[in-house]
Coordinates of C-alpha atoms in Angstrom, one line a residue:
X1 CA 227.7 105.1 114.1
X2 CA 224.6 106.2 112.9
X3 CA 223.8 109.9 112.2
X4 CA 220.1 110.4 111.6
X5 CA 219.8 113.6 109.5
X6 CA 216.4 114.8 110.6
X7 CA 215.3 117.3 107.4
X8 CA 215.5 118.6 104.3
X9 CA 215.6 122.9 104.5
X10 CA 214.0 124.5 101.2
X11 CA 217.1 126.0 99.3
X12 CA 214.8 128.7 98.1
X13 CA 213.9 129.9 101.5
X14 CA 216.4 131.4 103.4
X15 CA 213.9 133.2 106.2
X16 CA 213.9 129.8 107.8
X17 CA 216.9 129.1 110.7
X18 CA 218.1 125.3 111.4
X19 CA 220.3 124.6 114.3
X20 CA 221.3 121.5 115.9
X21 CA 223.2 121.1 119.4
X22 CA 224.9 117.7 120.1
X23 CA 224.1 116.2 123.6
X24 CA 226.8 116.3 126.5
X25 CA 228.7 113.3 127.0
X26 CA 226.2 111.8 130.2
X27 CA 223.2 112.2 127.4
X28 CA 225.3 110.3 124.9
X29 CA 223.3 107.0 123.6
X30 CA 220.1 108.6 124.7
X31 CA 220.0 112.3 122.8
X32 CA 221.1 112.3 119.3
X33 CA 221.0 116.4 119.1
X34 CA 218.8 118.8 120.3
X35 CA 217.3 120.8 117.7
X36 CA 215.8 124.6 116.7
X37 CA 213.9 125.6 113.6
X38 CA 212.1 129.2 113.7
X39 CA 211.2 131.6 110.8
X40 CA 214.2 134.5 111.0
X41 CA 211.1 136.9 108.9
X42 CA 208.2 137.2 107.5
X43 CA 207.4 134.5 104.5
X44 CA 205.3 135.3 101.3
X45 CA 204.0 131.9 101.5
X46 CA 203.2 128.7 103.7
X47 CA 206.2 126.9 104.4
X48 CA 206.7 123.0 103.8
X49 CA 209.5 121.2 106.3
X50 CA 210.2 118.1 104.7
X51 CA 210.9 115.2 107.3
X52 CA 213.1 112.5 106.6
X53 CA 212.7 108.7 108.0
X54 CA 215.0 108.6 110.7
X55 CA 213.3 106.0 113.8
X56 CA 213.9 108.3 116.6
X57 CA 211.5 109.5 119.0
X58 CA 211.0 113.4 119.3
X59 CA 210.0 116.0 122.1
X60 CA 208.4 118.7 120.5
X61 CA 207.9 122.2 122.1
X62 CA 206.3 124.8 120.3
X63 CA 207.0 128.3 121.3
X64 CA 204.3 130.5 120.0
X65 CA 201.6 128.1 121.4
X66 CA 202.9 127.0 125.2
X67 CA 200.4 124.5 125.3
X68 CA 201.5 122.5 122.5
X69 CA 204.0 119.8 123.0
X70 CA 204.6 116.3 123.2
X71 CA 206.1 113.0 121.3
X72 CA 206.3 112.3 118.1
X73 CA 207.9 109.9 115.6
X74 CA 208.0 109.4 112.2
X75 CA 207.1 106.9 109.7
X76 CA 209.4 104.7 107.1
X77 CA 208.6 107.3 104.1
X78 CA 209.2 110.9 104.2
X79 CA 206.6 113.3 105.2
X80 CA 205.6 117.3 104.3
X81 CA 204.3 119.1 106.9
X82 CA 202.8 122.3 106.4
X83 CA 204.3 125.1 109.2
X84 CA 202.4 128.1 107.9
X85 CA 204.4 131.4 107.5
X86 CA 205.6 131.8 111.0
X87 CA 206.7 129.4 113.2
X88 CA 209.4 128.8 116.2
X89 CA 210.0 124.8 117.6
X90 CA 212.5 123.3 119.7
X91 CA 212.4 119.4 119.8
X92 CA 214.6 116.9 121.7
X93 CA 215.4 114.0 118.7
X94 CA 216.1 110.6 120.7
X95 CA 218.3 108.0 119.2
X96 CA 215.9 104.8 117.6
X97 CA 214.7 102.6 119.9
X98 CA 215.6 104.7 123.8
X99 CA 212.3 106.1 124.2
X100 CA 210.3 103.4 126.7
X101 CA 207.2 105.5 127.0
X102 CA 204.6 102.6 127.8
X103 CA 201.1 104.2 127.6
X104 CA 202.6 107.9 127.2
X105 CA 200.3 108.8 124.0
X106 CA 202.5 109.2 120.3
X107 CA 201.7 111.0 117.6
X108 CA 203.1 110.3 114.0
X109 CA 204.2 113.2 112.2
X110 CA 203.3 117.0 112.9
X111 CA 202.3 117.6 116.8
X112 CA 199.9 120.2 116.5
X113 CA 197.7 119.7 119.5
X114 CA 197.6 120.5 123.2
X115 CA 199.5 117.9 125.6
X116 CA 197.1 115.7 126.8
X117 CA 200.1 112.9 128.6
X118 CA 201.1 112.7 132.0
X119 CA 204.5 114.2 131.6
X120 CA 205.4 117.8 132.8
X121 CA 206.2 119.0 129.3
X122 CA 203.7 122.2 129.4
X123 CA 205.9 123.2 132.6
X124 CA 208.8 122.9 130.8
X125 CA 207.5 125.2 127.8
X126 CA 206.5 127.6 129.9
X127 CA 209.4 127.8 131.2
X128 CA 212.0 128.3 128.2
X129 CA 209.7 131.6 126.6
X130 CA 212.0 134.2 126.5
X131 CA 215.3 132.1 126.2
X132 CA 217.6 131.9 123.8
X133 CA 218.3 128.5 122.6
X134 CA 221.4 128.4 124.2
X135 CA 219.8 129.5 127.6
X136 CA 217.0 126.4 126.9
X137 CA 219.9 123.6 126.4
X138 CA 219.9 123.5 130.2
X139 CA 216.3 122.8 130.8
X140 CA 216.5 120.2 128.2
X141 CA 219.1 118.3 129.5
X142 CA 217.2 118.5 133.1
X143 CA 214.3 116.5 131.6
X144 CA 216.0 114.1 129.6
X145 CA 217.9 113.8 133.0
X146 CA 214.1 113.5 134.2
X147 CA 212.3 110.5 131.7
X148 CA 215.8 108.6 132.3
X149 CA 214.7 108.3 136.1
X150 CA 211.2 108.1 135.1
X151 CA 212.3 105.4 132.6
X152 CA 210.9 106.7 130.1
X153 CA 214.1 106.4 128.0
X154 CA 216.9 104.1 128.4
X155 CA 219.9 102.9 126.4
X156 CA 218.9 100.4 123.8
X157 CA 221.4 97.5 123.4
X158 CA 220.1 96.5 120.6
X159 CA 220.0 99.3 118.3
X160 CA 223.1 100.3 119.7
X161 CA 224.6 97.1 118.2
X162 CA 223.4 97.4 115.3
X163 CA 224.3 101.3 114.8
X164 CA 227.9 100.1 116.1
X165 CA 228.0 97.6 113.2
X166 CA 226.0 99.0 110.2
X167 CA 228.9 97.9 107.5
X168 CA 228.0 94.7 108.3
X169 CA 224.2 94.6 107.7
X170 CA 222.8 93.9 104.2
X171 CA 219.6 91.8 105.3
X172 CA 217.1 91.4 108.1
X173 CA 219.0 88.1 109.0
X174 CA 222.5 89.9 109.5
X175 CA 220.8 92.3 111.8
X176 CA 219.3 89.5 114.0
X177 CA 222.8 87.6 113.7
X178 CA 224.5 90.7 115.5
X179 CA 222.2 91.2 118.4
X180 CA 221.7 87.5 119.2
X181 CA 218.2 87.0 118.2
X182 CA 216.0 84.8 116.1
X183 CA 213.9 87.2 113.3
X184 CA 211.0 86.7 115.0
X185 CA 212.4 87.9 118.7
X186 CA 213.6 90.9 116.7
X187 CA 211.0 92.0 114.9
X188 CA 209.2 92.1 118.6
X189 CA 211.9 94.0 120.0
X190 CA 211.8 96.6 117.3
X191 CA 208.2 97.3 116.9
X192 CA 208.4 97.8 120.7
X193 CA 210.8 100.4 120.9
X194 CA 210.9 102.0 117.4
X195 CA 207.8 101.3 115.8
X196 CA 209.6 99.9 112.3
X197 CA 210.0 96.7 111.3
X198 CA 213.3 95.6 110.9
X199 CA 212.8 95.7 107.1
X200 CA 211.6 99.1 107.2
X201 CA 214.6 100.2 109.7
X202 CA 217.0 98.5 107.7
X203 CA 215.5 100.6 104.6
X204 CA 216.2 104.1 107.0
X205 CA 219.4 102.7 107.7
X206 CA 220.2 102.8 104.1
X207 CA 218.7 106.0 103.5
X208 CA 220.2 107.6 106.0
X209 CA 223.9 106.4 105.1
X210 CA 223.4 107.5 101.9
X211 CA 222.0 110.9 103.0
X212 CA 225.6 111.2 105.2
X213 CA 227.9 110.6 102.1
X214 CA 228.3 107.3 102.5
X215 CA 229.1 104.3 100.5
X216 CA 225.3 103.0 99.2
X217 CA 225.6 99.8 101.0
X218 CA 223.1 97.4 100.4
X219 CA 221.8 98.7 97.2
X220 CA 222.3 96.2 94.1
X221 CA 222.9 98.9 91.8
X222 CA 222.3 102.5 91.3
X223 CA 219.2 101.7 89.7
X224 CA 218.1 100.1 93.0
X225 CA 219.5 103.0 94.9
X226 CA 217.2 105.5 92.6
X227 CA 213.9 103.7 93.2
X228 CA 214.5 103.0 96.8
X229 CA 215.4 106.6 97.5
X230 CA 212.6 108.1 95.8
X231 CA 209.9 105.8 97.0
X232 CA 210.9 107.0 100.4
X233 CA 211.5 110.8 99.7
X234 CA 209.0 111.0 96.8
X235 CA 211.8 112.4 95.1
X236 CA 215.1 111.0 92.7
X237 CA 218.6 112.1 94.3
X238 CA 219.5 114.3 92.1
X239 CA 216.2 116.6 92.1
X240 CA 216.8 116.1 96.2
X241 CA 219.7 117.5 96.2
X242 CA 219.0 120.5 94.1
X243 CA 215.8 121.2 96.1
X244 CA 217.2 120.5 99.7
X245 CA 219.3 121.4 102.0
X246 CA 220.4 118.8 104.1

């Protein structure tokens, strides 16, 4: 099943606290985790979160600036944001493909502007300041609870399929084989709900995989598996790995 893994901490910078919380079991196929990432002290120096391609959809709430919040995804190559030397977010990260937000405005890569959507996301910020993040899980279960009424998100079947069955794919045309569809129908389908291509998800897929340890399916060789991987991280595995956290 696939197990997006959303970033990559600085090894040098140990001020910086990462925590994820699995959904509970009703959330399941809708919430992949819900996450935390705060400063623990004071930095010397402007600190760089490195975002891995993952195709889900993410609530965002920052907590030193109630007002903003919102959606965001991210691209098919890895991006750098810049967080400054103090920061505290909690973000809801969606499985690929649940989040059915119609007009509900998007923003790729770092949110750093004041909700401007129709969604009751500033209520909900003001009301986690002073929690723990174990006292917020609650709150965020009650609005993912929320959008799912709203249908706002919803359980995918085709992703699912193809998470359910990722030994299997090596091409675009395996992937459209498992869910039924021609290419064309899927390429529709994806761009709709996870704004890849299903050439560029099936390159996150691989990413991904090999991020978790696994076997580096789909690559032709190691070579291949180098300039894939650092085309989308900017960086070769091995200086990943020594750099990053994961």
């Amino acid at each position: 099943m696939y197990d997006p893994k959303g970033n990559g901490k600085d090894r040098a910078v140990h001020e910086v606290a990462f925590e994820e919380v699995a959904p509970p079991p009703a959330l399941a196929g809708i919430v992949h985790r819900f996450l935390e990432l705060k400063t623990t002290g004071p930095l010397a120096e402007d600190y760089r979160f490195h975002a891995l391609p993952d195709a889900c959809a993410y609530v965002v709430f920052d907590q030193q600036n109630r007002d903003i919040c919102g959606v965001s995804k991210l691209r098919a190559t890895s991006e750098e944001f810049n967080l400054g030397q103090s920061f505290h977010f909690v973000n809801i990260r969606f499985l690929p493909g649940v989040w059915q937000g119609g007009k509900e405005p998007v923003a790729f890569g770092q949110l750093d502007a004041p909700y401007a959507g129709g969604l009751p996301l500033r209520e909900v910020n003001a009301a986690l300041e002073g929690l723990s993040f174990a006292q917020m899980l609650p709150r965020l279960e009650a609005l993912v609870a929320d959008l799912m009424a709203r249908g706002m998100v919803a359980r995918n079947p085709v992703t699912e399929t193809l998470f359910q069955h990722l030994d299997e794919i090596h091409t675009v045309a395996d992937m459209a084989a498992l869910v039924g569809l021609s290419p064309r129908q899927l390429q529709r389908r994806l761009k709709q709900t996870t704004d890849f291509t299903p050439h560029d998800l099936l390159k996150v897929l691989r990413l991904q995989m090999a991020l978790n340890g696994g076997d580096i399916w789909s690559y032709a060789d190691q070579s291949h598996f180098i300039h894939s991987f650092r085309n989308a991280t900017g960086y070769t595995p091995g200086k990943y790995a020594r750099k990053f956290d994961v």
